[in-house]
Coordinates of C-alpha atoms in Angstrom, one line a residue:
M10 CA -41.8 85.5 -59.2
S11 CA -44.5 83.3 -57.8
N12 CA -46.6 81.2 -60.0
Y13 CA -50.4 80.0 -59.6
G14 CA -52.9 78.5 -61.9
I15 CA -56.1 76.6 -62.2
I16 CA -56.7 72.9 -63.2
G17 CA -59.6 71.4 -64.8
W18 CA -61.3 69.8 -67.6
P19 CA -62.4 70.8 -70.3
L20 CA -61.7 74.3 -68.8
E21 CA -63.3 75.9 -72.0
K22 CA -63.9 79.3 -70.2
T23 CA -62.4 80.6 -67.0
Y24 CA -62.2 84.1 -65.6
S25 CA -59.9 83.1 -62.8
P26 CA -56.8 84.2 -64.5
I27 CA -58.4 87.6 -65.2
I28 CA -59.3 88.0 -61.5
Q29 CA -56.0 86.6 -59.9
N30 CA -53.7 88.6 -62.3
Y31 CA -55.6 91.7 -61.6
L32 CA -55.2 91.2 -57.8
F33 CA -51.5 90.5 -58.1
N34 CA -51.1 93.7 -60.1
M35 CA -53.2 95.7 -57.9
N36 CA -51.1 94.7 -54.9
N37 CA -47.8 95.1 -56.6
L38 CA -47.1 91.3 -56.3
D39 CA -44.6 89.7 -58.7
S40 CA -46.8 86.8 -59.6
K41 CA -48.8 85.3 -62.4
Y42 CA -51.7 82.8 -62.9
E43 CA -52.6 80.7 -65.8
P44 CA -54.9 77.9 -66.8
F45 CA -53.8 74.1 -66.9
K46 CA -56.0 71.7 -68.8
I47 CA -55.7 68.3 -67.2
E48 CA -58.2 65.6 -68.2
N49 CA -56.9 62.7 -66.2
L50 CA -55.7 63.8 -62.7
T51 CA -53.0 61.5 -61.2
A52 CA -50.7 61.8 -58.2
E53 CA -47.7 62.1 -60.7
S54 CA -49.5 65.1 -62.5
V55 CA -50.3 66.9 -59.2
V56 CA -46.8 66.5 -57.9
T57 CA -45.3 67.7 -61.1
L58 CA -47.6 70.8 -61.1
I59 CA -47.1 71.7 -57.5
T60 CA -43.3 71.6 -58.1
D61 CA -43.7 74.6 -60.3
L62 CA -46.3 76.3 -58.8
D63 CA -47.0 78.0 -55.4
G64 CA -50.6 77.2 -55.6
F65 CA -53.6 76.6 -57.8
N66 CA -57.3 76.4 -58.0
I67 CA -59.3 73.2 -58.8
T68 CA -62.5 73.1 -60.9
I69 CA -64.7 70.6 -62.6
P70 CA -64.1 67.5 -62.4
H71 CA -61.3 67.3 -59.9
K72 CA -62.4 68.9 -56.7
E73 CA -63.2 65.5 -55.1
K74 CA -60.9 63.2 -57.0
I75 CA -57.7 64.9 -55.8
L76 CA -58.5 63.9 -52.3
N77 CA -58.1 60.2 -53.4
L78 CA -54.8 60.5 -54.8
D79 CA -51.8 59.0 -52.7
I80 CA -50.3 62.3 -51.7
D81 CA -49.2 63.6 -48.3
F82 CA -51.7 66.5 -48.0
T83 CA -52.4 68.8 -45.1
I84 CA -56.1 69.1 -45.2
D85 CA -58.3 72.0 -43.9
E86 CA -61.0 71.2 -41.5
H87 CA -63.6 72.4 -43.9
V88 CA -62.2 70.2 -46.8
Q89 CA -62.5 67.2 -44.4
K90 CA -66.2 67.9 -43.5
I91 CA -67.1 68.8 -47.2
G92 CA -65.2 66.1 -49.1
S93 CA -64.1 68.6 -51.8
T94 CA -61.3 71.1 -52.3
N95 CA -60.8 74.0 -54.7
T96 CA -57.7 75.6 -53.4
V97 CA -54.1 74.2 -53.0
K98 CA -51.2 76.0 -51.5
R99 CA -47.3 74.8 -51.4
T100 CA -45.3 76.1 -48.4
D101 CA -41.9 74.6 -47.8
D102 CA -42.5 70.8 -47.8
K103 CA -46.3 71.0 -47.2
I104 CA -49.1 70.8 -49.8
Q105 CA -52.2 72.2 -48.0
L106 CA -55.8 71.9 -49.3
F107 CA -58.6 74.4 -48.6
N108 CA -62.1 74.9 -49.7
T109 CA -63.2 78.7 -50.5
D110 CA -66.3 77.8 -52.4
F111 CA -68.6 77.3 -49.3
E112 CA -67.6 80.8 -47.8
G113 CA -67.7 82.4 -51.2
F114 CA -71.2 81.2 -51.7
I115 CA -72.4 82.7 -48.5
L116 CA -70.7 86.0 -49.3
F117 CA -72.4 86.2 -52.6
L118 CA -75.8 85.8 -51.1
K119 CA -75.0 88.4 -48.7
K120 CA -73.9 90.6 -51.5
I121 CA -77.3 90.2 -53.4
G122 CA -79.2 90.6 -50.2
Y123 CA -80.9 87.1 -50.0
D124 CA -82.0 85.7 -46.7
L125 CA -81.8 82.1 -46.3
N126 CA -83.7 81.8 -43.1
K127 CA -86.4 79.1 -43.4
K128 CA -86.1 78.5 -47.2
N129 CA -86.6 75.3 -49.0
I130 CA -83.8 74.7 -51.2
L131 CA -83.0 72.3 -54.3
I132 CA -79.4 71.8 -55.3
L133 CA -79.1 70.1 -58.7
G134 CA -76.0 67.8 -58.8
S135 CA -74.0 66.1 -56.1
G136 CA -70.4 67.0 -57.0
G137 CA -67.7 69.0 -55.3
S138 CA -69.4 72.3 -55.6
S139 CA -72.7 70.9 -54.5
K140 CA -71.1 69.4 -51.4
A141 CA -69.6 73.0 -50.6
I142 CA -72.8 74.7 -50.9
K143 CA -74.8 72.1 -48.9
Y144 CA -72.1 72.5 -46.2
A145 CA -72.6 76.3 -46.2
L146 CA -76.4 75.8 -46.0
S147 CA -76.0 73.5 -43.0
T148 CA -75.1 76.6 -40.8
H149 CA -78.5 78.4 -41.6
K150 CA -82.0 77.4 -40.9
T151 CA -82.8 75.9 -44.2
K152 CA -84.3 72.6 -45.6
T153 CA -81.9 71.6 -48.2
Y154 CA -82.4 68.6 -51.0
V155 CA -79.6 67.5 -53.2
V156 CA -80.9 66.0 -56.4
S157 CA -78.9 63.3 -58.2
R158 CA -79.5 60.8 -61.0
N159 CA -78.2 58.0 -58.6
Q160 CA -80.2 58.3 -55.5
T161 CA -78.2 57.8 -52.2
D162 CA -78.6 58.4 -48.5
E163 CA -77.6 61.9 -49.0
T164 CA -79.6 62.5 -52.1
I165 CA -83.0 62.5 -53.7
S166 CA -84.1 61.5 -57.1
Y167 CA -85.4 63.7 -60.0
L168 CA -88.8 62.1 -59.3
N169 CA -88.8 63.2 -55.7
A170 CA -87.6 66.7 -56.7
K171 CA -90.8 66.9 -59.0
E172 CA -93.0 66.5 -56.2
L173 CA -91.1 69.0 -54.1
A174 CA -91.0 71.7 -56.8
P175 CA -94.1 73.7 -55.5
E176 CA -92.4 74.1 -52.1
I177 CA -89.0 75.4 -53.4
D178 CA -87.8 78.9 -52.8
L179 CA -84.3 78.5 -54.3
V180 CA -82.8 76.3 -57.1
I181 CA -79.2 76.1 -57.4
N182 CA -77.8 74.3 -60.4
T183 CA -74.3 72.7 -60.0
T184 CA -74.6 70.3 -62.9
P185 CA -72.5 70.9 -66.2
V186 CA -75.9 71.3 -68.0
G187 CA -75.5 74.3 -70.3
M188 CA -71.6 74.0 -70.8
S189 CA -70.7 74.1 -74.6
H190 CA -70.7 70.3 -74.9
L191 CA -73.9 70.0 -73.0
S192 CA -75.8 73.2 -74.3
S193 CA -78.8 71.2 -75.4
A194 CA -78.9 68.8 -72.5
S195 CA -81.7 68.7 -70.1
L196 CA -82.7 67.3 -66.5
D197 CA -85.6 65.3 -65.7
L198 CA -87.4 68.2 -64.1
D199 CA -90.6 70.2 -65.2
T200 CA -89.5 73.9 -64.7
N201 CA -93.3 74.8 -64.7
Q202 CA -93.9 73.1 -61.5
F203 CA -91.8 75.6 -59.4
T204 CA -94.6 77.9 -58.8
N205 CA -93.3 79.6 -55.7
L206 CA -89.6 80.1 -56.9
E207 CA -87.7 83.2 -55.6
L208 CA -84.3 82.7 -56.9
F209 CA -82.4 80.6 -59.4
L210 CA -78.6 80.3 -59.2
N211 CA -76.5 78.8 -61.9
I212 CA -73.1 78.1 -60.4
G213 CA -71.6 77.9 -63.9
Y214 CA -71.0 81.1 -66.1
G215 CA -71.0 81.6 -69.8
Y216 CA -73.6 78.9 -70.1
Q217 CA -76.1 78.7 -73.0
S218 CA -79.0 76.3 -71.8
S219 CA -82.6 76.3 -73.2
F220 CA -83.4 73.9 -70.3
F221 CA -83.0 76.8 -67.7
E222 CA -84.5 79.5 -70.0
K223 CA -87.8 79.7 -67.9
F224 CA -85.9 80.1 -64.6
I225 CA -83.8 82.8 -66.0
S226 CA -86.4 84.7 -67.8
E227 CA -89.2 84.4 -65.3
F228 CA -87.5 84.6 -61.8
E229 CA -84.5 86.4 -60.2
S230 CA -81.5 84.7 -61.3
Y231 CA -77.8 84.9 -61.2
D232 CA -74.8 82.9 -63.0
G233 CA -71.8 81.9 -61.0
I234 CA -69.6 84.9 -61.8
G235 CA -70.6 86.4 -58.4
M236 CA -69.6 83.4 -56.4
L237 CA -66.4 83.0 -58.6
I238 CA -65.4 86.4 -57.5
C239 CA -66.0 85.8 -53.9
Q240 CA -64.1 82.4 -53.7
A241 CA -61.4 83.8 -55.9
V242 CA -60.6 86.7 -53.4
L243 CA -60.7 84.1 -50.6
S244 CA -58.2 81.9 -52.5
F245 CA -56.0 85.0 -53.1
N246 CA -55.8 85.8 -49.5
I247 CA -54.8 82.2 -48.6
W248 CA -51.9 82.3 -51.0
T249 CA -50.6 85.6 -50.1
N250 CA -51.6 85.9 -46.4
L251 CA -53.3 89.3 -47.2
N252 CA -56.8 90.2 -46.0
L253 CA -58.6 91.7 -48.7
Q254 CA -62.3 92.3 -47.9
V255 CA -64.3 90.5 -50.6
L256 CA -67.3 92.7 -50.5
D257 CA -65.1 95.9 -50.6
I258 CA -63.6 94.9 -53.8
Y259 CA -66.4 92.8 -55.3
D260 CA -67.9 95.6 -57.5
E261 CA -64.4 96.5 -59.1
L262 CA -63.9 92.9 -60.0
Y263 CA -67.5 92.5 -61.4
K264 CA -66.9 95.5 -63.7
L265 CA -63.6 94.1 -64.9
L266 CA -65.2 90.8 -65.7
E267 CA -68.2 92.6 -67.3
S268 CA -65.6 94.4 -69.5
Q269 CA -64.5 91.1 -71.0
N270 CA -67.8 90.7 -72.8
D271 CA -68.0 94.2 -74.3

């Protein structure tokens, strides 16, 4: 049997095991996938984990952190450019790092039929998911701004974001605002200023956030389940060397996850 999993913290709600175990069963593979809650990621914890697993996914808050560990990784070119990883594969004596978030994001937008051409885009948050999405957007004719509490050469402040708000077509939330321990948290933005917004994407799922209520109720909006499905199938393909077509199986997987909330 092959063993896989997902690591993160607090990892309160994850649909990844449902998706991956369904794909293993569908393809008659003797494999299993389970969650591993790891708060403090160390080289020792990763080495111990990968000894028992053939591969794993990485979620908040470890997507960037793992790259700084003293481990001999083989790093995919996209991971090098993004500075973040979400998929690990062990083959023989190699530990390989990949990123399927960026391609999963583009596939999801293709699924919902959203044209990125000449759009003004605001990404809230500057962590691993934000970096992957910014990288994905760099291949399209967009003007993308990343908002962070700590302004850098790569990000803008929330004050700057307020000034840009009327010009923004797409807002993407990659912050943890809305997670159970941050359900009442807010960001320093006035949602009423986004007068020309076309689409709101929240990369998380299962979130309950009053702060984003206006975006969700007044504009076309999606949570992160769609992107999760797309990147999960891509991770599955990396581990198994299969070539499942993401958009061919998307609806089947979406119905599977919908049934979890019935």
